[in-house]
Structures are given as structure tokens and as C-alpha cells.
XYZ file of C-alpha atoms in Angstrom:
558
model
C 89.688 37.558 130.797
C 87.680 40.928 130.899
C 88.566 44.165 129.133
C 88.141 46.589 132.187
C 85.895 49.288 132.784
C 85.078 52.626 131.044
C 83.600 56.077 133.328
C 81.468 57.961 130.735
C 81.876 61.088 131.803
C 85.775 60.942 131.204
C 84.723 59.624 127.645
C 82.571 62.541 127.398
C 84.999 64.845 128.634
C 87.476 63.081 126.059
C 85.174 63.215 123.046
C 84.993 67.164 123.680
C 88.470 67.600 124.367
C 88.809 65.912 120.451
C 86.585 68.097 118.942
C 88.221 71.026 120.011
C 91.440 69.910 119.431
C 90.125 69.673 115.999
C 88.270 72.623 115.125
C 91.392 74.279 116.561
C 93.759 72.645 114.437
C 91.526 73.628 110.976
C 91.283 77.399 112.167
C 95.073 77.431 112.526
C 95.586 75.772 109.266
C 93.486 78.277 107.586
C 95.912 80.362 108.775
C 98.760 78.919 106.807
C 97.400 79.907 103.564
C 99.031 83.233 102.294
C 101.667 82.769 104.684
C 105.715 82.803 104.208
C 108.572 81.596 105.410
C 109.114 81.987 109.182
C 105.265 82.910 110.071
C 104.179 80.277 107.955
C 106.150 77.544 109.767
C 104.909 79.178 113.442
C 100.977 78.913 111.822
C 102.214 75.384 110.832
C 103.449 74.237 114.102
C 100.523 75.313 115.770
C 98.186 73.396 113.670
C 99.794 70.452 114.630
C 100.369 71.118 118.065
C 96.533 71.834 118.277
C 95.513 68.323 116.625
C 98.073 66.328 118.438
C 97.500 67.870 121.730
C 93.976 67.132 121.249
C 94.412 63.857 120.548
C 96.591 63.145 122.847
C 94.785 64.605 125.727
C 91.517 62.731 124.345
C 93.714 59.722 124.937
C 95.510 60.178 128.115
C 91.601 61.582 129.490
C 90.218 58.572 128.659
C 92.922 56.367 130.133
C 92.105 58.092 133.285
C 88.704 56.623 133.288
C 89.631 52.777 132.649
C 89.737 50.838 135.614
C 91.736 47.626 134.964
C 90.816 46.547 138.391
C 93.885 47.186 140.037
C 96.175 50.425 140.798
C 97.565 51.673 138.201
C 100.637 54.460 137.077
C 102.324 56.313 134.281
C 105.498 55.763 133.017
C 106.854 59.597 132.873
C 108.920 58.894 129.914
C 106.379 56.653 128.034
C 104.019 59.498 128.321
C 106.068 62.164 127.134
C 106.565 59.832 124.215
C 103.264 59.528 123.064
C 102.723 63.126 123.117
C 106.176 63.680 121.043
C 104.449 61.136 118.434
C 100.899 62.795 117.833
C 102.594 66.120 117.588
C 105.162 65.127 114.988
C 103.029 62.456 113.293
C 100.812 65.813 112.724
C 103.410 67.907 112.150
C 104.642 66.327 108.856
C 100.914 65.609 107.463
C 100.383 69.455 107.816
C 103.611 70.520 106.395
C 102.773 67.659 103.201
C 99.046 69.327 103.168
C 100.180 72.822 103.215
C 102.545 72.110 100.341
C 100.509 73.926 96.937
C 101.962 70.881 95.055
C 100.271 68.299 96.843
C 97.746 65.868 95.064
C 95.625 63.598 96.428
C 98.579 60.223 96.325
C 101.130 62.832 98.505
C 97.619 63.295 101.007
C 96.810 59.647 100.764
C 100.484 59.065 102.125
C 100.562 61.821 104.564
C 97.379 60.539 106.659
C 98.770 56.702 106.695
C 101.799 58.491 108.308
C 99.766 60.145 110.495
C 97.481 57.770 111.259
C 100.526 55.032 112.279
C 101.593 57.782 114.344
C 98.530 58.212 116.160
C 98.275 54.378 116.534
C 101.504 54.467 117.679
C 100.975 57.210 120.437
C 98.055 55.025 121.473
C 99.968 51.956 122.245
C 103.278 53.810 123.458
C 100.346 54.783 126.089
C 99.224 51.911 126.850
C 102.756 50.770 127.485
C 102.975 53.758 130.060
C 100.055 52.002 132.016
C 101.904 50.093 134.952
C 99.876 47.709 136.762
C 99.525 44.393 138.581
C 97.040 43.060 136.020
C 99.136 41.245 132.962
C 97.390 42.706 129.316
C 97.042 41.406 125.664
C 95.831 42.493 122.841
C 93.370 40.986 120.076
C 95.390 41.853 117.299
C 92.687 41.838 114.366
C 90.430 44.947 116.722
C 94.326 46.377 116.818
C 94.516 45.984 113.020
C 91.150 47.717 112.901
C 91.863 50.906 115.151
C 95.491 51.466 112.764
C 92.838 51.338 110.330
C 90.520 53.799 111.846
C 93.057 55.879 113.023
C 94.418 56.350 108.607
C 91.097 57.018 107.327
C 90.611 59.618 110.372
C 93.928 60.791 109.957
C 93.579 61.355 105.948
C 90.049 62.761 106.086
C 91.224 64.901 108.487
C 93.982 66.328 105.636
C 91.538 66.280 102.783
C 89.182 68.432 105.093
C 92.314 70.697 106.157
C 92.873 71.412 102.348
C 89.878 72.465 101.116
C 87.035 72.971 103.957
C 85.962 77.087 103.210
C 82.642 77.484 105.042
C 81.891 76.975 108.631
C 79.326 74.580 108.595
C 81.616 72.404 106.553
C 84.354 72.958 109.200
C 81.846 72.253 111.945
C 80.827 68.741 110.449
C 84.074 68.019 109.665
C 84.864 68.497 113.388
C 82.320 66.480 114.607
C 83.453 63.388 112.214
C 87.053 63.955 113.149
C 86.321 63.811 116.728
C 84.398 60.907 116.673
C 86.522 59.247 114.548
C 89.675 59.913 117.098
C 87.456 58.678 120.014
C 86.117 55.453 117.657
C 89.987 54.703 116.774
C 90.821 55.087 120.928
C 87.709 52.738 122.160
C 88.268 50.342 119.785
C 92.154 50.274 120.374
C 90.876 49.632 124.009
C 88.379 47.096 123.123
C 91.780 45.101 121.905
C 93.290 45.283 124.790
C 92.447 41.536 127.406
C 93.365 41.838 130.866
C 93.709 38.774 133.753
C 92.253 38.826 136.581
C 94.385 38.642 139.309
C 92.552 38.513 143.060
C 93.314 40.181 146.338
C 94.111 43.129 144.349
C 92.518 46.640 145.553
C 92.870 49.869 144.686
C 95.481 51.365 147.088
C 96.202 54.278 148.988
C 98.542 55.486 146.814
C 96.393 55.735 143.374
C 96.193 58.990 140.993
C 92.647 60.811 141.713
C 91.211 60.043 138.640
C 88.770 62.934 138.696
C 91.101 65.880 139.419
C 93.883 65.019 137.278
C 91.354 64.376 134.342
C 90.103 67.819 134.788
C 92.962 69.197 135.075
C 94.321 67.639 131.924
C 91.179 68.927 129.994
C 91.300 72.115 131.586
C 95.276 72.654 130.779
C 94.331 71.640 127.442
C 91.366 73.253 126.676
C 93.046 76.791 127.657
C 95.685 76.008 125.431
C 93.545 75.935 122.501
C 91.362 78.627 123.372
C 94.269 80.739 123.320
C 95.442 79.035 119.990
C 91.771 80.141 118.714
C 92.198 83.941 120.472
C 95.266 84.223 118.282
C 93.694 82.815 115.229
C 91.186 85.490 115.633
C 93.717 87.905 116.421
C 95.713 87.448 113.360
C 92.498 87.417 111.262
C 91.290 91.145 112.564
C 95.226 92.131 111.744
C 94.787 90.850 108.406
C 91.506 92.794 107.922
C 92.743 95.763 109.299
C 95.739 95.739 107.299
C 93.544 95.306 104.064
C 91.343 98.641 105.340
C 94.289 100.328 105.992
C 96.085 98.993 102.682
C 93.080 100.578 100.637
C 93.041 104.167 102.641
C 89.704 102.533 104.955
C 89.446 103.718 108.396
C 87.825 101.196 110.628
C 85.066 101.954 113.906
C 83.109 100.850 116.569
C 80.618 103.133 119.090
C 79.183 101.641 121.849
C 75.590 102.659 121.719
C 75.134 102.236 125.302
C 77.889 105.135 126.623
C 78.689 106.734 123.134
C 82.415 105.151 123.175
C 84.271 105.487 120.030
C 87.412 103.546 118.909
C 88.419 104.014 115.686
C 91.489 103.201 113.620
C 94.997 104.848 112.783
C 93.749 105.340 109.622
C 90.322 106.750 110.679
C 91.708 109.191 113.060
C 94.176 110.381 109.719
C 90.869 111.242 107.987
C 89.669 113.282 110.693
C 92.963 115.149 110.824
C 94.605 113.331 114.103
C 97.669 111.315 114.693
C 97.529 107.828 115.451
C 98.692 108.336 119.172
C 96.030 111.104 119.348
C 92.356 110.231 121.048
C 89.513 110.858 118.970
C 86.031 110.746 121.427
C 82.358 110.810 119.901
C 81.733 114.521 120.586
C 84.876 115.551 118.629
C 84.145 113.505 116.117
C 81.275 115.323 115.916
C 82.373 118.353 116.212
C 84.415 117.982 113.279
C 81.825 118.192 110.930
C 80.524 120.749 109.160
C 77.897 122.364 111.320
C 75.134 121.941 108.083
C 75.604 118.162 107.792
C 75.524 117.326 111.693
C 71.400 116.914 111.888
C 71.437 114.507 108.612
C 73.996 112.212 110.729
C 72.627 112.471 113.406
C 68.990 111.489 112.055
C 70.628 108.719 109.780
C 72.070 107.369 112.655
C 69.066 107.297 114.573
C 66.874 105.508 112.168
C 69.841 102.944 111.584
C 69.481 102.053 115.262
C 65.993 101.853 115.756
C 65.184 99.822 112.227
C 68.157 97.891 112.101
C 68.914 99.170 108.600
C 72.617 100.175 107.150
C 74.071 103.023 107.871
C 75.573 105.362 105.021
C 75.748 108.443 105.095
C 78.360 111.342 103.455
C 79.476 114.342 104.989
C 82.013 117.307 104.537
C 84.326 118.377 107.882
C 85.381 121.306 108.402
C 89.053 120.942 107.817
C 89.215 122.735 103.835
C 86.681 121.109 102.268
C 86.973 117.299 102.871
C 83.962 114.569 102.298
C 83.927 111.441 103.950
C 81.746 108.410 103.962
C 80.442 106.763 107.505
C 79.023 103.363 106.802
C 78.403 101.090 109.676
C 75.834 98.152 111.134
C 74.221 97.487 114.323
C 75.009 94.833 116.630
C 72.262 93.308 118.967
C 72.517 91.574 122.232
C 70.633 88.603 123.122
C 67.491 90.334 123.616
C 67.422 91.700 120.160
C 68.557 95.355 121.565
C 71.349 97.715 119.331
C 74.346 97.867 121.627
C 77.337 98.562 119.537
C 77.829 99.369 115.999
C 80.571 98.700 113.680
C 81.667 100.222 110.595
C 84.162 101.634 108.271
C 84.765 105.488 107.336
C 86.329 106.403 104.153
C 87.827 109.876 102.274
C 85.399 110.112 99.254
C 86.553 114.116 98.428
C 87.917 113.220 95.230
C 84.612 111.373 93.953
C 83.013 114.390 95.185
C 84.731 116.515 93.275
C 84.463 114.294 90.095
C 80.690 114.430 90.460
C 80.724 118.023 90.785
C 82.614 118.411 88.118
C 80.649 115.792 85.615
C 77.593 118.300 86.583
C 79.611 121.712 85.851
C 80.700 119.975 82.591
C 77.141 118.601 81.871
C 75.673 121.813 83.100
C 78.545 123.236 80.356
C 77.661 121.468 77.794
C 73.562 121.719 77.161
C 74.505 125.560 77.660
C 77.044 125.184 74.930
C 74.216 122.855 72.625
C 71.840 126.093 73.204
C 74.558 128.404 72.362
C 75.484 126.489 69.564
C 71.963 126.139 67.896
C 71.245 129.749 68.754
C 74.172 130.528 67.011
C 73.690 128.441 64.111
C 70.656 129.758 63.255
C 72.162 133.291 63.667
C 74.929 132.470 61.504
C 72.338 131.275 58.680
C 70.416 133.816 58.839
C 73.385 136.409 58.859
C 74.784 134.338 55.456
C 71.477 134.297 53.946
C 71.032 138.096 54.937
C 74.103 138.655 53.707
C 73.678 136.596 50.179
C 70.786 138.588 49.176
C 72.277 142.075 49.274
C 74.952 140.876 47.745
C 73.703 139.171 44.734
C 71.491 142.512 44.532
C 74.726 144.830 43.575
C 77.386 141.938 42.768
C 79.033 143.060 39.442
C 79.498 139.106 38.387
C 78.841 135.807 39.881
C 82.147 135.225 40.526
C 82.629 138.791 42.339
C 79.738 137.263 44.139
C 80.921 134.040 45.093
C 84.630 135.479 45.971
C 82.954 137.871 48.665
C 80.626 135.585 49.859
C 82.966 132.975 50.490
C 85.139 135.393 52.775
C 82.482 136.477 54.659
C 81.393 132.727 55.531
C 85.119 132.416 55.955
C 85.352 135.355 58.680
C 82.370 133.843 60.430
C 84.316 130.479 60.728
C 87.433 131.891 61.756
C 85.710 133.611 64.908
C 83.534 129.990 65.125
C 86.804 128.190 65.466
C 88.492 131.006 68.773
C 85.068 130.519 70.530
C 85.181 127.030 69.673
C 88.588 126.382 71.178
C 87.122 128.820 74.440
C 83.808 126.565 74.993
C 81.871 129.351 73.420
C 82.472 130.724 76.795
C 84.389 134.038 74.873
C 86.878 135.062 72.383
C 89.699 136.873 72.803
C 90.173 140.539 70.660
C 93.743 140.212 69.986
C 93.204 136.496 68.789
C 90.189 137.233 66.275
C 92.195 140.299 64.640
C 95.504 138.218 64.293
C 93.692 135.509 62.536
C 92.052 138.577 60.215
C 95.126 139.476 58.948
C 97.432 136.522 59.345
C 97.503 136.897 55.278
C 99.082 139.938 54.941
C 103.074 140.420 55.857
C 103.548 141.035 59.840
C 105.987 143.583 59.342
C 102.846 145.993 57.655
C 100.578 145.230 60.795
C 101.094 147.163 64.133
C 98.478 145.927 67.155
C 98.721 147.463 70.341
C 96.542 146.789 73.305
C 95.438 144.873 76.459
C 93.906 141.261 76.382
C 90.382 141.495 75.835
C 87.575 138.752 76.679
C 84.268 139.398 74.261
C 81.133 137.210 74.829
C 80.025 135.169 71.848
C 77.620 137.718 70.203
C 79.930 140.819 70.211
C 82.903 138.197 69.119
C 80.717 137.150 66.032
C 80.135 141.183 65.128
C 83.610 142.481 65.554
C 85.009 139.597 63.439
C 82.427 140.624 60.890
C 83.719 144.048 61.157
C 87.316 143.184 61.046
C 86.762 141.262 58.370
C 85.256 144.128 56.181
C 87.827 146.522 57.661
C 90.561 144.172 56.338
C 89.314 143.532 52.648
C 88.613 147.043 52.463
C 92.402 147.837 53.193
C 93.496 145.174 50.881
C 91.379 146.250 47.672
C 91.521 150.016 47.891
C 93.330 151.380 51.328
C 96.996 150.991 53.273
C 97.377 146.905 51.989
C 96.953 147.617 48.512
C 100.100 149.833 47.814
C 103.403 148.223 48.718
C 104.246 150.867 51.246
C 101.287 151.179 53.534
C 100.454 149.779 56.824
C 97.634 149.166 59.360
C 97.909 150.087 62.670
C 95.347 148.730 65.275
C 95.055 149.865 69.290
C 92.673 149.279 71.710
C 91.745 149.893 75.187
C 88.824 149.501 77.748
C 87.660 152.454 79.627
C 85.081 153.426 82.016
C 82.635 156.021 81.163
C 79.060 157.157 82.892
C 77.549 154.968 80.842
C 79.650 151.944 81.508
C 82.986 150.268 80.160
C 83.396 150.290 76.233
C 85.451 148.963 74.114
C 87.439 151.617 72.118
C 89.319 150.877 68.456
C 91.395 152.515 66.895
C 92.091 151.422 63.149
C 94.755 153.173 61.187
C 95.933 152.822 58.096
C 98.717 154.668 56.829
C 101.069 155.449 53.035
C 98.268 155.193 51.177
C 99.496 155.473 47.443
C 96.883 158.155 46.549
C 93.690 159.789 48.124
C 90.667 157.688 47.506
C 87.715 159.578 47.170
C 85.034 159.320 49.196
C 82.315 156.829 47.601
C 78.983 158.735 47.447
C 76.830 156.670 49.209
C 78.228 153.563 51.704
C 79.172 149.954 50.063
C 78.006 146.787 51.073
C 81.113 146.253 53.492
C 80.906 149.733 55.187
C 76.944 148.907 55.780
C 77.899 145.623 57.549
C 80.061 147.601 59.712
C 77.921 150.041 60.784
C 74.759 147.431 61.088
C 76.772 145.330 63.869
C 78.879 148.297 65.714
C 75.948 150.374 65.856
C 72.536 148.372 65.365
C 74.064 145.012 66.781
C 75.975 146.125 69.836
C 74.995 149.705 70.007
C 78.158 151.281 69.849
C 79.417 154.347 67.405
C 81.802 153.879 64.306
C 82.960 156.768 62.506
C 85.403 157.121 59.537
C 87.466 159.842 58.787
C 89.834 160.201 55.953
C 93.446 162.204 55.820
C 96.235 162.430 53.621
C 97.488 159.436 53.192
C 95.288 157.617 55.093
C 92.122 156.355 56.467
C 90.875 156.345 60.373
C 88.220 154.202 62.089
C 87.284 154.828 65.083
C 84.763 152.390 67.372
C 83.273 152.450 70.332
C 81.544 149.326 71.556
C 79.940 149.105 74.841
C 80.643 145.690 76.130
C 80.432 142.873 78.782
C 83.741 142.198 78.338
C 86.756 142.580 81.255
C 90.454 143.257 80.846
C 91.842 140.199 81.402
C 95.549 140.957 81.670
């Protein structure tokens, strides 16, 4: 009784055959996850082709290289058998493993099922083997290869599920394929043979060596391209995702400046997706001004290795994009190729630009504000003291006071509303007289933009104008009106602002006062001392006539 004879290189060849077969089988089963319906079952199946192939080719390899001692010859049928059982054995452990139900019992259960079934493709097998010499088999080294072949089988499902990294894929690999081989040799070891003399090997034998190879080498391919499509399907799924979140994808080959870049690159660059996009047009769309920045950023990414990232506007209307790529070195450490993405960043452009106009906005409105302020004060307190020098009564005193401060807030709240950037005319003298019936107030002119500081005197003025009319002009009979037109013109010394103020059915003459109030002082202070202009009152019949003239930074707005 002897148990044959073993070539090692056909049990090296099988060993690597089983390792591929099993890194293959854990790439394609990554695959699986996030998968549905039909492309999930094709990811499926080729998991389990990949493992079963591999171990059956491991097998039928190392079959090759045992020498009973006599010719030997494969049952077709037998053969094809085996194969049929390490694929579907496989099959339904993967489909039980892929399952987002399964616990560790269904696993458990899975890899005895697969592991019988590789036992069993081992022994179907053997029972393809035809030869002269009669075989037997030790049946407790049998009971330990089903045994080897379960916990194989099951560690290979627990690894399946839940291996992430690569070097826990590449041990895993490693254990799996020894394990496959350690199931097959020991199997073997079972097996007894007789001798039988006068037995040679014949004329007629399969060359061992070329049909070995060519088993490993049909199998081997097989995977490989398995492996190319795993990889495929992964740089699919990647692009997708860039393309999914509006990321253009790139690679230049440092060596002859050859650019390929994505559909949805060549959209932010203004092309079609059937349209070629080289280097030098890429270039050449953008804007001349940011070309030597690239150009140098790119430079010192190449020679130090470090990121690129750089931002830069084209020439198509304004558009920003960001280039961000890596270098790729050969074998002798050299930058051949980088890779990167590309992606539309004009909005965020704009949103910065903007947070800066509205930052720039706002310390100019703080200054405006506490220039103003202390303006205001000082106008209130200016205005306080001359008033408490000729107010009849403290409560004459605090009745005009209080509508001055009110005036000031009125034109505080338009400018307010404006960014203190202007006021409009028309809006300050609507809110002046918004108390008294519309029906006895006439305003006639063009839309008028003042800055802040001749906003602030002309509501001062209409204020004054407008409590004037009410306590002895047009407002205080029931049949008089106010009339108020304006217009810009241009004049040799520059535009002005003139006002015309007109109030008319006054219920008697009022006399002239014989020397200027409080109120008509204010109004010639800021028309005249404030914003240099000329205000001039003339009285008629019936009625009373101001006329202004304000030189003024203002435009005609509509």
C-alpha cells in the first residue's frame, strides 16, 4: 500500500491558482454590496464562479501532478461534475452571505454547505481518476479534510462579509488558499493505492506539464479579467459619484502633455462630451491673467511632489473653476502622469465677493452711523439751547423739541431702510406731511437720490417748512393747500437741486415777523451754511413762496 506521488511544482502552481481564485472571489463580492436586482445577481454569480473555479482548478492542477504509478484518465462527465459542485456549492453560500439579514447561525450553515460541496467536488474527482491501480480511502483523514474543507469554507464567508481593508483581504487570501490546498492534500493523504506490477506509464498518457499549464493559464485569465471588470465597475462607480456631484475628472501625461478629461470636465470648459479637449486649449481657455499662476503651480507640484490646487477664471463670461490634482511616479521615483479633479466654484466666488462688498458695506455704514450720531447729538443739543433761550413755556419747549428729534428720525429711518447709502426726496417729504389730508398736498417732480448729509438737512428744512404751514400759513385755515415741485438742472456751476414750496388760500395776510424765528433760522443755517445753496421767501396775497436752490451730489434717478 503506498499513497502515490506528489510534483511540487504542480502544488505550487495549485496553491497560486487558490489564492487567486480567492482574492478574486472577495473583490467581486465587494461588488455585491449596493447592488440590485439583475446586476446584483451577475456580481453574485461571478463571485462564485471565481471561488469555485479556483478551487476547482487548484484541484484538478494538483491531480495532474499525482502519479499513482500507473496511466491514468478523466472521466469527461465526472469532471464536469465536480466543477458544477464547487460553483453551486459557492453559489448558494454567497447568495446566504450577501443576504443583509444574515447572522452568524445562517453563515455557520452556509459554509458547512459549502464546505460538503467542496468535499464533494474533491471526491467526485477522484472518482474521475481511471486507472489500473485499485484505491481506498482512510476514512478518519477523509473525515478530517470535510472538516477542513467547513471551517475553510465558513471563514471564507465570515471574511466575505465584513473584510474592508486590503491588508485584511490579502491575509485572508493567503489563509483561504492554504486552507483549500490543506483540505486537497489531506483528502489525498486518505486516499491508499495497490501496487500492481508490470504496469508502466504508456504511450497514450495526458502530458502532465502542458495540460497543467494550460489549465492554470485558462484559469488564471479568467480571473484576471473577472478582476479588470471589478476595477472597471469601481472607476464607473467613481465617476458616476464625480459626475453625480457636478466634478469633472482628469489625467495629463507629463511626459507628452496628453489630456483626457471627463464629460463633465469638458461641460465646464464649455465643450460637448463628443468634443476633444487637448492641453493647449485647455489652456487657452483661461483667462490670459491667471495662465502664469497655473502654470507656476503646476510646476512646483511636479517637481516637489506637493498637491496641486489652484483657482482660475476662463474666459467664457466670467466663470471660476478649481484644478486640483496629484502626481504619479514611476518606479524610479520620476512624475509621469497626474491625476485630478476640476470643479465650477463661480458661485462660491461670487459669495465671497459678495461677503467682502457686504463687509466692506457695513464698517462704512458703522462709520457713517457714528459720524452721524454724533452729528445728530450735537444738532439736538444745538438745537435745545436756542430753544430753551426764546421758548415761551416748557411745554412749548418740549412740544417743538420733540418734533424736531422726530423729523431727524423720520429721515434716520428712509436712509436706514437705503443702507445709509441715500434717501430719496419724494420719500422724506411724503413722510413730512403724511399728517395732514392728501387732498391739501400737491408734489410734483422727478425721483431724486440725496446722500446722507443733504438728506438729514432737507428733512430738517421740510420739517420747519411744514410746522410753519400748519401753525400760521396754507394748513392752518381749512381752505389752503401746499404745493411742492422740484427738478434737477444743470448750471455752470454744476447740477442743483431746485424747490419750489407753495402754499396757497391763506385765510389772511400774515405779516412779516420783524426779525427771523427759530424755524426760519434752521432753514437758512442748513440750505445755505450746511449745503451752500440759496433759500429765499417771498410772500403774496394769499400765500407764501419758498424757493431753494441746493447744489447737490445727487442724480435723477428716474
Amino acid at each position: 500500500m503506498f499513497h502515490g506521488h506528489h510534483d511540487l511544482v504542480f502544488l505550487g502552481l495549485s496553491l497560486a491558482v487558490a489564492m487567486l481564485g480567492a482574492w478574486t472571489a472577495l473583490d467581486l463580492f465587494r461588488r455585491v454590496e449596493g447592488k440590485a436586482g439583475r446586476e446584483r445577481g451577475i456580481w453574485l454569480g461571478s463571485a462564485a464562479c471565481a471561488m469555485g473555479l479556483g478551487i476547482w482548478s487548484m484541484h484538478f492542477v494538483a491531480m495532474l501532478g499525482f502519479d499513482p504509478g500507473a496511466p491514468v484518465s478523466y472521466d469527461p462527465a465526472l469532471t464536469l461534475l465536480s466543477l458544477v459542485l464547487a460553483v453551486g456549492a459557492t453559489a448558494v453560500a454567497f447568495v446566504v452571505a450577501a443576504s443583509d439579514r444574515a447572522g452568524r447561525a445562517p453563515l455557520v450553515a452556509a459554509g458547512t454547505l459549502m464546505g460538503i460541496g467542496i468535499c464533494l467536488m474533491h471526491y467526485v474527482g477522484m472518482a474521475a481518476l481511471e486507472t489500473a491501480v485499485p484505491m481506498g480511502y482512510d476514512m478518519p483523514l477523509v473525515a478530517l479534510s470535510l472538516l477542513i474543507a467547513i471551517v475553510a469554507a465558513t471563514a471564507a464567508l465570515f471574511v466575505a462579509r465584513g473584510e474592508k481593508g486590503t491588508a485584511t483581504r490579502i491575509a485572508a487570501t493567503v489563509a483561504l488558499g492554504l486552507a483549500v490546498v490543506g483540505m486537497h492534500y489531506t483528502a489525498m493523504a486518505a486516499l491508499s493505492l495497490m501496487p500492481v506490477g508490470g504496469h508502466a506509464m504508456g504511450a497514450g498518457a495526458a502530458p502532465a506539464y502542458p495540460l497543467a499549464f494550460g489549465v492554470a493559464g485558462t484559469t488564471i485569465l479568467i480571473l484576471f479579467l473577472a478582476l479588470m471588470a471589478s476595477l472597471y465597475d469601481q472607476r464607473a462607480n467613481i465617476l458616476a459619484a464625480l459626475e453625480a456631484g457636478g466634478v469633472g475628472y482628469w489625467e495629463l501625461d507629463l511626459r507628452n502633455c496628453h489630456l483626457h478629461i471627463s464629460p463633465k470636465g469638458k461641460a465646464l470648459y464649455g465643450l460637448a462630451a463628443d468634443e476633444r479637449l487637448s492641453y493647449a486649449e485647455a489652456l487657452n481657455r483661461i483667462a490670459p491673467g491667471s495662465r502664469a499662476e497655473r502654470e507656476r503651480e503646476l510646476a512646483q507640484a511636479i517637481a516637489t511632489g506637493a498637491d496641486y490646487d489652484v483657482e482660475y477664471p476662463l474666459l467664457d463670461g466670467g466663470r471660476w473653476v478649481n484644478a486640483r490634482g496629484r502626481t504619479m511616479a514611476d518606479g524610479n521615483g520620476r512624475a509621469t502622469r497626474m491625476v485630478g479633479v476640476v470643479i465650477d466654484v463661480t458661485e462660491r466666488r461670487r459669495a465671497l465677493e459678495r461677503i467682502v462688498v457686504s463687509e466692506r458695506r457695513q464698517r462704512l455704514l458703522v462709520d457713517e452711523l457714528n459720524h452721524r450720531v454724533k452729528n445728530t447729538l450735537s444738532t439736538i443739543q444745538s438745537l435745545s439751547r436756542h430753544m430753551a433761550s426764546g421758548a415761551p413755556s416748557v411745554a412749548s419747549f418740549h412740544r417743538d423739541l420733540e418734533g424736531r428729534i422726530l423729523a431727524l428720525s423720520s429721515t434716520h429711518n428712509v436712509l436706514t431702510q437705503r443702507g445709509w447709502e441715500g434717501a430719496d426726496l419724494a420719500e422724506i417729504l411724503t413722510g413730512t406731511l403724511a399728517s395732514h389730508p392728501p387732498e391739501r398736498v400737491v408734489l410734483g417732480g422727478g425721483s431724486v437720490t440725496l446722500d446722507t448729509r443733504e438728506a438729514l438737512a432737507i428733512g430738517m428744512v421740510f420739517h420747519e417748512m411744514a410746522t410753519n404751514a400748519a401753525r400760521h400759513g396754507a394748513l392752518a385755515g381749512p381752505e389752503g393747500r401746499i404745493e411742492v415741485r422740484w427738478r434737477l438742472e444743470q448750471g455752470a456751476d454744476g447740477e442743483a437741486l431746485h424747490l419750489d414750496w407753495h402754499e396757497l388760500g391763506l385765510a389772511s395776510e400774515t405779516p412779516a415777523p420783524r426779525e427771523p424765528g427759530l424755524g426760519l433760522r434752521i432753514i437758512g443755517r442748513s440750505i445755505e451754511g450746511e449745503l451752500g445753496g440759496e433759500a429765499r421767501m417771498e410772500r403774496h396775497p394769499g400765500g407764501i413762496r419758498w424757493r431753494l436752490r441746493i447744489p447737490v451730489r445727487a442724480r435723477a434717478t428716474a
